mmCIF file of C-alpha atoms in Angstrom:
data_model
loop_
_atom_site.group_PDB
_atom_site.id
_atom_site.type_symbol
_atom_site.label_atom_id
_atom_site.label_comp_id
_atom_site.label_asym_id
_atom_site.label_seq_id
_atom_site.Cartn_x
_atom_site.Cartn_y
_atom_site.Cartn_z
ATOM 1 C CA MET A 1 102.178 121.794 136.730
ATOM 2 C CA SER A 2 102.953 118.884 139.054
ATOM 3 C CA THR A 3 102.691 119.138 142.836
ATOM 4 C CA ALA A 4 106.397 118.370 143.312
ATOM 5 C CA ARG A 5 107.351 121.210 141.013
ATOM 6 C CA VAL A 6 105.060 123.632 142.862
ATOM 7 C CA ARG A 7 106.599 122.621 146.195
ATOM 8 C CA ALA A 8 110.115 123.038 144.814
ATOM 9 C CA ARG A 9 109.235 126.497 143.545
ATOM 10 C CA ARG A 10 107.780 127.481 146.932
ATOM 11 C CA ARG A 11 110.879 126.212 148.752
ATOM 12 C CA LEU A 12 113.092 128.201 146.377
ATOM 13 C CA GLN A 13 110.978 131.309 146.928
ATOM 14 C CA ALA A 14 111.169 130.859 150.720
ATOM 15 C CA PHE A 15 114.939 130.393 150.504
ATOM 16 C CA ARG A 16 115.291 133.621 148.509
ATOM 17 C CA ILE A 17 113.194 135.551 151.014
ATOM 18 C CA ALA A 18 115.246 134.158 153.901
ATOM 19 C CA VAL A 19 118.531 135.111 152.197
ATOM 20 C CA PHE A 20 117.305 138.648 151.460
ATOM 21 C CA ALA A 21 116.044 139.007 155.048
ATOM 22 C CA VAL A 22 119.352 137.882 156.546
ATOM 23 C CA LEU A 23 121.372 140.131 154.228
ATOM 24 C CA GLY A 24 119.022 143.038 154.923
ATOM 25 C CA LEU A 25 119.439 142.612 158.676
ATOM 26 C CA PHE A 26 123.196 142.260 158.238
ATOM 27 C CA PHE A 27 123.352 145.694 156.591
ATOM 28 C CA LEU A 28 120.493 147.503 158.325
ATOM 29 C CA ILE A 29 121.254 146.658 161.969
ATOM 30 C CA PRO A 30 124.672 148.413 161.994
ATOM 31 C CA LEU A 31 123.208 151.402 160.115
ATOM 32 C CA GLY A 32 120.302 151.607 162.573
ATOM 33 C CA SER A 33 122.708 151.410 165.508
ATOM 34 C CA MET A 34 124.784 154.228 164.027
ATOM 35 C CA ALA A 35 121.681 156.370 163.543
ATOM 36 C CA ALA A 36 120.533 155.745 167.139
ATOM 37 C CA TYR A 37 123.974 156.549 168.546
ATOM 38 C CA SER A 38 124.309 159.762 166.490
ATOM 39 C CA VAL A 39 121.128 161.283 168.000
ATOM 40 C CA ARG A 40 121.530 159.995 171.567
ATOM 41 C CA VAL A 41 122.116 162.423 174.444
ATOM 42 C CA PRO A 42 124.377 160.989 177.188
ATOM 43 C CA GLY A 43 121.961 162.075 179.944
ATOM 44 C CA GLY A 44 118.921 160.696 178.113
ATOM 45 C CA GLY A 45 116.768 161.828 175.185
ATOM 46 C CA ARG A 46 117.420 162.510 171.507
ATOM 47 C CA THR A 47 118.872 165.449 169.609
ATOM 48 C CA LEU A 48 119.891 166.356 166.053
ATOM 49 C CA GLU A 49 122.653 168.671 167.249
ATOM 50 C CA PHE A 50 125.425 166.340 166.055
ATOM 51 C CA TRP A 51 123.890 166.220 162.563
ATOM 52 C CA LYS A 52 123.668 170.024 162.446
ATOM 53 C CA GLN A 53 127.379 170.227 163.146
ATOM 54 C CA LEU A 54 128.107 168.403 159.864
ATOM 55 C CA GLY A 55 127.296 171.526 157.870
ATOM 56 C CA GLN A 56 129.155 173.832 160.252
ATOM 57 C CA ASP A 57 132.547 172.120 160.220
ATOM 58 C CA PRO A 58 134.703 173.706 157.469
ATOM 59 C CA ASP A 59 137.186 170.800 157.458
ATOM 60 C CA LEU A 60 134.374 168.330 156.910
ATOM 61 C CA ARG A 61 132.837 170.386 154.096
ATOM 62 C CA SER A 62 136.223 170.715 152.397
ATOM 63 C CA ALA A 63 136.840 166.966 152.767
ATOM 64 C CA ILE A 64 133.465 166.143 151.203
ATOM 65 C CA VAL A 65 134.255 168.352 148.194
ATOM 66 C CA THR A 66 137.732 166.835 147.891
ATOM 67 C CA SER A 67 136.381 163.258 147.968
ATOM 68 C CA LEU A 68 133.780 164.065 145.306
ATOM 69 C CA GLU A 69 136.453 165.656 143.100
ATOM 70 C CA LEU A 70 138.682 162.623 143.621
ATOM 71 C CA ALA A 71 135.848 160.279 142.643
ATOM 72 C CA PHE A 72 135.121 162.276 139.480
ATOM 73 C CA LEU A 73 138.769 162.587 138.426
ATOM 74 C CA THR A 74 139.443 158.913 139.150
ATOM 75 C CA VAL A 75 136.523 157.767 137.010
ATOM 76 C CA VAL A 76 137.496 160.062 134.120
ATOM 77 C CA LEU A 77 141.186 159.122 134.168
ATOM 78 C CA MET A 78 140.401 155.407 134.563
ATOM 79 C CA LEU A 79 138.056 155.435 131.556
ATOM 80 C CA VAL A 80 140.439 157.492 129.411
ATOM 81 C CA LEU A 81 143.327 155.117 130.124
ATOM 82 C CA LEU A 82 141.592 151.758 130.268
ATOM 83 C CA VAL A 83 138.922 151.829 127.545
ATOM 84 C CA PRO A 84 141.127 152.724 124.517
ATOM 85 C CA THR A 85 143.857 150.394 125.772
ATOM 86 C CA MET A 86 141.548 147.399 126.122
ATOM 87 C CA ILE A 87 139.899 148.061 122.757
ATOM 88 C CA TRP A 88 143.279 148.389 121.073
ATOM 89 C CA VAL A 89 144.537 145.182 122.648
ATOM 90 C CA ARG A 90 141.456 143.284 121.433
ATOM 91 C CA LEU A 91 141.791 144.651 117.905
ATOM 92 C CA ARG A 92 145.522 144.790 117.293
ATOM 93 C CA VAL A 93 147.476 142.764 119.843
ATOM 94 C CA PRO A 94 145.172 140.091 121.315
ATOM 95 C CA GLN A 95 148.229 138.082 122.361
ATOM 96 C CA MET A 96 148.924 140.832 124.932
ATOM 97 C CA SER A 97 145.527 140.462 126.616
ATOM 98 C CA ARG A 98 146.855 138.120 129.341
ATOM 99 C CA ILE A 99 149.695 140.505 130.168
ATOM 100 C CA VAL A 100 147.328 143.493 130.384
ATOM 101 C CA GLU A 101 144.948 141.457 132.553
ATOM 102 C CA PHE A 102 147.789 140.470 134.870
ATOM 103 C CA LEU A 103 148.961 144.088 135.206
ATOM 104 C CA CYS A 104 145.420 145.334 135.916
ATOM 105 C CA LEU A 105 144.735 142.641 138.530
ATOM 106 C CA LEU A 106 148.138 143.027 140.201
ATOM 107 C CA PRO A 107 147.003 145.691 142.748
ATOM 108 C CA LEU A 108 144.643 143.092 144.258
ATOM 109 C CA THR A 109 147.595 140.992 145.392
ATOM 110 C CA ILE A 110 149.639 143.844 146.888
ATOM 111 C CA PRO A 111 148.865 144.952 150.461
ATOM 112 C CA ALA A 112 148.025 148.627 150.927
ATOM 113 C CA ILE A 113 151.101 149.312 153.057
ATOM 114 C CA VAL A 114 153.339 147.904 150.303
ATOM 115 C CA LEU A 115 151.553 150.085 147.748
ATOM 116 C CA VAL A 116 152.193 153.117 149.931
ATOM 117 C CA VAL A 117 155.899 152.299 150.281
ATOM 118 C CA GLY A 118 156.151 151.939 146.504
ATOM 119 C CA LEU A 119 154.144 155.069 145.787
ATOM 120 C CA LYS A 120 156.067 157.211 148.269
ATOM 121 C CA GLY A 121 158.988 157.708 145.916
ATOM 122 C CA VAL A 122 156.713 158.238 142.924
ATOM 123 C CA TYR A 123 154.759 160.865 144.795
ATOM 124 C CA ALA A 124 157.900 162.961 145.277
ATOM 125 C CA TRP A 125 157.769 163.530 141.504
ATOM 126 C CA VAL A 126 153.979 163.863 141.471
ATOM 127 C CA THR A 127 154.205 166.584 144.118
ATOM 128 C CA TYR A 128 156.976 168.309 142.154
ATOM 129 C CA PHE A 129 154.892 168.464 138.954
ATOM 130 C CA PHE A 130 151.319 168.839 140.289
ATOM 131 C CA GLY A 131 151.786 170.397 143.729
ATOM 132 C CA ASP A 132 151.133 169.044 147.192
ATOM 133 C CA THR A 133 147.356 168.710 146.959
ATOM 134 C CA SER A 134 145.010 165.893 147.925
ATOM 135 C CA LEU A 135 143.760 165.696 144.341
ATOM 136 C CA THR A 136 147.024 164.003 143.377
ATOM 137 C CA LEU A 137 145.582 160.938 145.102
ATOM 138 C CA THR A 138 143.752 160.470 141.807
ATOM 139 C CA PHE A 139 146.806 158.688 140.362
ATOM 140 C CA ALA A 140 146.958 156.236 143.270
ATOM 141 C CA TYR A 141 143.213 155.646 143.166
ATOM 142 C CA VAL A 142 143.310 154.862 139.441
ATOM 143 C CA VAL A 143 145.780 152.071 140.243
ATOM 144 C CA LEU A 144 143.545 150.937 143.094
ATOM 145 C CA VAL A 145 140.360 150.671 140.979
ATOM 146 C CA LEU A 146 142.065 148.994 137.998
ATOM 147 C CA PRO A 147 141.182 145.361 138.940
ATOM 148 C CA TYR A 148 137.475 146.041 139.399
ATOM 149 C CA ALA A 149 137.142 148.387 136.424
ATOM 150 C CA TYR A 150 139.048 145.968 134.180
ATOM 151 C CA ARG A 151 136.669 143.110 134.974
ATOM 152 C CA ALA A 152 133.578 145.232 134.272
ATOM 153 C CA ILE A 153 134.870 146.638 130.967
ATOM 154 C CA ASP A 154 136.252 143.277 129.849
ATOM 155 C CA ALA A 155 132.828 141.694 130.348
ATOM 156 C CA GLY A 156 131.265 144.482 128.257
ATOM 157 C CA LEU A 157 133.765 144.052 125.425
ATOM 158 C CA ALA A 158 133.298 140.274 125.477
ATOM 159 C CA SER A 159 129.552 140.704 124.952
ATOM 160 C CA ILE A 160 129.972 142.416 121.551
ATOM 161 C CA ASP A 161 131.881 141.601 118.380
ATOM 162 C CA VAL A 162 134.488 144.352 118.585
ATOM 163 C CA VAL A 163 136.413 143.213 115.504
ATOM 164 C CA THR A 164 133.382 143.112 113.186
ATOM 165 C CA LEU A 165 132.023 146.448 114.415
ATOM 166 C CA SER A 166 135.363 148.215 114.034
ATOM 167 C CA GLU A 167 136.063 146.709 110.583
ATOM 168 C CA ALA A 168 132.598 147.720 109.393
ATOM 169 C CA ALA A 169 133.082 151.272 110.647
ATOM 170 C CA ARG A 170 136.584 151.498 109.177
ATOM 171 C CA SER A 171 135.345 150.232 105.803
ATOM 172 C CA LEU A 172 132.887 153.153 105.796
ATOM 173 C CA GLY A 173 135.711 155.644 106.352
ATOM 174 C CA ALA A 174 135.501 156.157 110.127
ATOM 175 C CA SER A 175 138.656 157.133 111.991
ATOM 176 C CA TRP A 176 139.861 155.141 114.995
ATOM 177 C CA PHE A 177 138.627 157.897 117.309
ATOM 178 C CA THR A 178 135.154 157.637 115.746
ATOM 179 C CA VAL A 179 135.227 153.845 115.972
ATOM 180 C CA ILE A 180 135.967 153.968 119.702
ATOM 181 C CA THR A 181 133.721 156.873 120.715
ATOM 182 C CA ARG A 182 130.710 156.369 118.404
ATOM 183 C CA VAL A 183 130.670 152.640 117.674
ATOM 184 C CA ILE A 184 132.184 150.625 120.531
ATOM 185 C CA VAL A 185 131.661 152.839 123.599
ATOM 186 C CA PRO A 186 127.865 153.190 123.088
ATOM 187 C CA ASN A 187 127.621 149.385 122.956
ATOM 188 C CA ILE A 188 129.395 148.891 126.302
ATOM 189 C CA GLY A 189 127.632 151.694 128.204
ATOM 190 C CA ALA A 190 126.390 149.350 130.951
ATOM 191 C CA ALA A 191 129.891 147.991 131.521
ATOM 192 C CA LEU A 192 131.332 151.505 131.729
ATOM 193 C CA LEU A 193 128.670 152.480 134.258
ATOM 194 C CA SER A 194 129.482 149.392 136.324
ATOM 195 C CA ALA A 195 133.159 150.339 136.304
ATOM 196 C CA ALA A 196 132.194 153.865 137.361
ATOM 197 C CA PHE A 197 129.981 152.513 140.213
ATOM 198 C CA VAL A 198 132.800 150.473 141.662
ATOM 199 C CA SER A 199 135.312 153.297 141.293
ATOM 200 C CA VAL A 200 133.078 155.875 142.997
ATOM 201 C CA ALA A 201 132.255 153.524 145.871
ATOM 202 C CA LEU A 202 135.906 152.632 146.378
ATOM 203 C CA VAL A 203 137.165 156.235 146.292
ATOM 204 C CA LEU A 204 134.474 157.551 148.657
ATOM 205 C CA GLY A 205 135.345 154.872 151.212
ATOM 206 C CA GLU A 206 139.117 154.843 150.857
ATOM 207 C CA PHE A 207 141.147 155.647 154.001
ATOM 208 C CA THR A 208 144.443 153.744 154.082
ATOM 209 C CA LEU A 209 146.296 155.316 151.154
ATOM 210 C CA ALA A 210 145.172 158.850 151.996
ATOM 211 C CA SER A 211 146.144 158.504 155.647
ATOM 212 C CA LEU A 212 149.524 156.867 155.048
ATOM 213 C CA LEU A 213 150.422 159.334 152.271
ATOM 214 C CA ASN A 214 149.466 162.234 154.586
ATOM 215 C CA TYR A 215 146.637 163.560 152.449
ATOM 216 C CA THR A 216 143.144 164.556 153.530
ATOM 217 C CA ASN A 217 139.927 163.079 152.241
ATOM 218 C CA LEU A 218 136.514 162.468 153.817
ATOM 219 C CA GLN A 219 137.455 159.252 155.621
ATOM 220 C CA VAL A 220 140.621 160.790 157.095
ATOM 221 C CA VAL A 221 138.654 163.771 158.441
ATOM 222 C CA ILE A 222 135.992 161.453 159.893
ATOM 223 C CA ASN A 223 138.725 159.464 161.621
ATOM 224 C CA LEU A 224 140.256 162.634 163.100
ATOM 225 C CA LEU A 225 136.814 163.873 164.114
ATOM 226 C CA GLY A 226 136.143 160.592 165.910
ATOM 227 C CA LYS A 227 139.010 161.253 168.303
ATOM 228 C CA SER A 228 137.377 164.440 169.617
ATOM 229 C CA ASP A 229 133.642 164.026 168.916
ATOM 230 C CA SER A 230 132.571 160.442 168.380
ATOM 231 C CA GLN A 231 128.865 161.123 167.801
ATOM 232 C CA THR A 232 129.486 163.747 165.111
ATOM 233 C CA SER A 233 131.989 161.346 163.546
ATOM 234 C CA VAL A 234 129.369 158.570 163.471
ATOM 235 C CA ALA A 235 126.815 160.983 161.990
ATOM 236 C CA ALA A 236 129.325 161.941 159.265
ATOM 237 C CA SER A 237 130.075 158.265 158.552
ATOM 238 C CA LEU A 238 126.377 157.450 158.244
ATOM 239 C CA ALA A 239 125.767 160.493 156.043
ATOM 240 C CA SER A 240 128.636 159.494 153.736
ATOM 241 C CA LEU A 241 127.273 155.942 153.484
ATOM 242 C CA VAL A 242 123.769 157.167 152.674
ATOM 243 C CA PHE A 243 125.168 159.630 150.130
ATOM 244 C CA ALA A 244 127.194 156.886 148.453
ATOM 245 C CA PHE A 245 124.116 154.625 148.325
ATOM 246 C CA LEU A 246 121.989 157.379 146.806
ATOM 247 C CA LEU A 247 124.700 158.267 144.279
ATOM 248 C CA LEU A 248 125.070 154.644 143.188
ATOM 249 C CA ILE A 249 121.287 154.209 142.941
ATOM 250 C CA ALA A 250 121.069 157.374 140.812
ATOM 251 C CA LEU A 251 123.841 156.159 138.500
ATOM 252 C CA SER A 252 122.166 152.749 138.257
ATOM 253 C CA PHE A 253 118.851 154.409 137.433
ATOM 254 C CA VAL A 254 120.482 156.429 134.653
ATOM 255 C CA GLY A 255 122.075 153.258 133.246
ATOM 256 C CA ARG A 256 118.771 151.372 133.274
ATOM 257 C CA ARG A 257 116.953 154.200 131.505
ATOM 258 C CA ARG A 258 119.605 154.299 128.800
ATOM 259 C CA GLY A 259 119.386 150.537 128.391
ATOM 260 C CA ALA A 260 115.591 150.649 128.189
ATOM 261 C CA ARG A 261 115.702 153.380 125.532
ATOM 262 C CA ARG A 262 118.209 151.381 123.492
ATOM 263 C CA ALA A 263 116.109 148.225 123.801
ATOM 264 C CA SER A 264 112.987 150.069 122.661
ATOM 265 C CA ARG A 265 114.888 151.436 119.652
ATOM 266 C CA ASP A 266 116.053 147.934 118.750
ATOM 267 C CA LEU A 267 112.463 146.649 118.848
ATOM 268 C CA VAL A 268 111.269 149.195 116.302
ATOM 269 C CA PRO A 269 111.037 147.324 112.969
ATOM 270 C CA ALA A 270 113.164 148.655 110.173
ATOM 271 C CA PRO A 271 111.244 150.124 107.234
ATOM 272 C CA GLN A 272 110.637 147.502 104.532
ATOM 273 C CA PRO A 273 111.247 148.330 100.885
ATOM 274 C CA SER A 274 108.141 148.680 98.775
ATOM 275 C CA MET A 275 107.195 145.548 96.786
ATOM 276 C CA THR A 276 105.403 147.448 94.039
ATOM 277 C CA GLN A 277 107.399 147.807 90.837
ATOM 278 C CA PRO A 278 107.601 151.263 89.314
ATOM 279 C CA SER A 279 105.453 151.524 86.246
ATOM 280 C CA LYS A 280 107.292 151.736 82.967
ATOM 281 C CA LYS A 281 107.021 154.934 81.089
ATOM 282 C CA ARG A 282 105.283 154.611 77.817
ATOM 283 C CA GLY A 283 106.804 156.494 74.960
#
């Protein structure tokens, strides 16, 4: 290897390390400041009293449960609506793909306050049919996560030959439900997990829609708590961030293990037919 190439590789390695260091400081310094503030005593010293209050506040516990339920319901409803629709569009009406893409990306261009004004009238009917509960935010959150989930699932579908796989399965007698659930979905598992990551992160950190629609989730409770007890509010914010990080890392770990198992299965050679001819029976 030439000296110039070695120097270029070292410069690239140094640039990568510098970028990771800057990004790490960008994220870690605010988190460290939050942690220091949440254990600081105004007169001097450190205490974990504000962290202990997180488990004693019933409103905070209820908000945590509500946010987790919202994240779960949003992911389920988003996958149920988006995956069959996108597969069907690719198979049957590919000329509609641009229209579906435009509709899914549309929430990115609409400010949150405009979304709230539009959803206000719709939520009168939602409340009438489903009751006045914070879990009805699921419908608004599904709209909110559509752009990000669409991009992740679309990339997964583009990486496989959906038409050939579905035609092969249909020629063997599989129903459309079997084609989607047992042929296509297992091949886009990583894309579905990516869509789920983004949806969970967005729902756990969402504040604007819940606050303006007068519902309660974790971020709304943290905001209210900050008006009376700022250090407990900061401790709750840091705990929610750490929980979201751990949840996303766990989901990523599950996705990598599934991918590794599938890759190891693909590397196993298929059994070869025997080359020996069966001996002819002698009469």
